mmCIF file of C-alpha atoms in Angstrom:
data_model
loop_
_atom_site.group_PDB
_atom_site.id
_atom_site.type_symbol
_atom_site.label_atom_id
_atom_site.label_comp_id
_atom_site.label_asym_id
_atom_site.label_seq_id
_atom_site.Cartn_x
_atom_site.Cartn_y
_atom_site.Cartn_z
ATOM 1 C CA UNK A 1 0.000 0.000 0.000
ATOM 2 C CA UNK A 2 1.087 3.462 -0.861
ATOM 3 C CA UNK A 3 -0.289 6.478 0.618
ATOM 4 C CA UNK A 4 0.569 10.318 0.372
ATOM 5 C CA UNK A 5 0.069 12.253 4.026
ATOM 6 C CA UNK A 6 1.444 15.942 4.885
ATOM 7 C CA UNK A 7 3.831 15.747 1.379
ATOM 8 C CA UNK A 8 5.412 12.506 2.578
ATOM 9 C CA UNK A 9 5.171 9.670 0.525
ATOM 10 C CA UNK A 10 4.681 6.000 2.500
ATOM 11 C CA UNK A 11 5.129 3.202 1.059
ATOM 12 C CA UNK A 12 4.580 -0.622 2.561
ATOM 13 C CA UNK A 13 6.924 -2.158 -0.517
ATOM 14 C CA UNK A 14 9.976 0.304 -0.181
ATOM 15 C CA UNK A 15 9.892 0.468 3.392
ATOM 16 C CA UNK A 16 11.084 -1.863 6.025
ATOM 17 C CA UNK A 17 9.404 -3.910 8.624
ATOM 18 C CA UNK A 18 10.375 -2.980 11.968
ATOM 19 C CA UNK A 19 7.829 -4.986 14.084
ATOM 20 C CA UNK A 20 4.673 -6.553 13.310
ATOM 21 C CA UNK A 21 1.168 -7.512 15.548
ATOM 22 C CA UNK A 22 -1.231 -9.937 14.876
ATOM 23 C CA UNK A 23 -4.221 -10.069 16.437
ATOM 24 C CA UNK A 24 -6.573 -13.166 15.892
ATOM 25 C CA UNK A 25 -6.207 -16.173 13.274
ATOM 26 C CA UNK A 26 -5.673 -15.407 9.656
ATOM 27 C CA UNK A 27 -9.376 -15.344 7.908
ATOM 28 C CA UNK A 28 -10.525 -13.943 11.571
ATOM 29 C CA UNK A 29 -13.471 -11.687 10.662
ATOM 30 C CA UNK A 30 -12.047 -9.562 13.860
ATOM 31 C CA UNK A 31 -8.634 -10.452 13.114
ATOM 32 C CA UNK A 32 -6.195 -7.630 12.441
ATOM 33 C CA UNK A 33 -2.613 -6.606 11.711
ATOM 34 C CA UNK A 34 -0.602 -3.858 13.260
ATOM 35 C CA UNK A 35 2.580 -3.107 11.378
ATOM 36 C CA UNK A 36 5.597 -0.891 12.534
ATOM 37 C CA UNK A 37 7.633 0.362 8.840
ATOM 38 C CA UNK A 38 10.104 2.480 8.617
ATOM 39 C CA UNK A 39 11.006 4.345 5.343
ATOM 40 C CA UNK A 40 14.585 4.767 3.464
ATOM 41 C CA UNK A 41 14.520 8.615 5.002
ATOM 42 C CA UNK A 42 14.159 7.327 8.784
ATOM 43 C CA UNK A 43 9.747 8.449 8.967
ATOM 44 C CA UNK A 44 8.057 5.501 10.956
ATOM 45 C CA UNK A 45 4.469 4.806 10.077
ATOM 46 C CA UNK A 46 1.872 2.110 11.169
ATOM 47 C CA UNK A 47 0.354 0.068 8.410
ATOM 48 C CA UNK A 48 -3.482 -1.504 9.490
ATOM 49 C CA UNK A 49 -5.528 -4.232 8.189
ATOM 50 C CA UNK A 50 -8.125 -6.514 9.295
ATOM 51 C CA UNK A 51 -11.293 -8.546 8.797
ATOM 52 C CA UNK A 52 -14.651 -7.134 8.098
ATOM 53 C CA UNK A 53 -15.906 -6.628 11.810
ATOM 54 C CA UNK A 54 -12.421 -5.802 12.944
ATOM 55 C CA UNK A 55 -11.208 -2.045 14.029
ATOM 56 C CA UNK A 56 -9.666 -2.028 10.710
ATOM 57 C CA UNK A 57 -11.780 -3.170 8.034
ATOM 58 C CA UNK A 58 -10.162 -1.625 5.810
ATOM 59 C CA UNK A 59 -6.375 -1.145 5.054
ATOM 60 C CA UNK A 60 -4.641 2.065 6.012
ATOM 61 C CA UNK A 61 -1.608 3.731 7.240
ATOM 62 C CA UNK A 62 -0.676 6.227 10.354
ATOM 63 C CA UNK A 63 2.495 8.069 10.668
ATOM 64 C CA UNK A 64 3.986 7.545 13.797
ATOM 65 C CA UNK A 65 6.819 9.966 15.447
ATOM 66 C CA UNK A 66 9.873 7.987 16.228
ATOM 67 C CA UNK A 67 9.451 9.381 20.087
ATOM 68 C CA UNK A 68 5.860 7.312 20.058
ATOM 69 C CA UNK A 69 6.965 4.424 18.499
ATOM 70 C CA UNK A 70 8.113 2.413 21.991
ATOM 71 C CA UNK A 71 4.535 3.588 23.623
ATOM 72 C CA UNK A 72 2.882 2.182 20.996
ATOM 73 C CA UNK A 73 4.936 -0.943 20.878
ATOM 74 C CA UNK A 74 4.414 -1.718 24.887
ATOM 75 C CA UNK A 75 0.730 -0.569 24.095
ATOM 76 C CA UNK A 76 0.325 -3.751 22.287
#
């Protein structure tokens, strides 16, 4: 997935995985995914997914500030 926020360009196929949730069993229609990327210029950013009655039906991605990123990660 590639999305455009603020001027910045993320991008889940150029960027690198950094850590990665999973919530459920695959197929789960409340499964999700929670995925920590990090891009070539250093920008963190949270890529979602999940099944239809999940809090992310639908695919999308958060930027993240690199100060927020361990919060989030003990959040999970």
């Amino acid at each position: 997935m590639c999305k455009e926020i603020n001027n910045v360009l993320y991008d889940t196929e150029t960027s690198t995985v950094d850590k990665k949730f999973t919530f459920g069993k695959p197929g789960d229609p409340d499964g999700y995914e929670e995925t920590l990327y990090i891009t070539n210029e250093g920008k963190y950013f949270i890529y979602t997914n999940g099944g239809h009655l999940s809090k992310y039906p639908m695919e999308n991605i958060v930027p993240i500030e690199r100060e927020n990123v361990k919060d989030w990660m003990l959040s999970r």
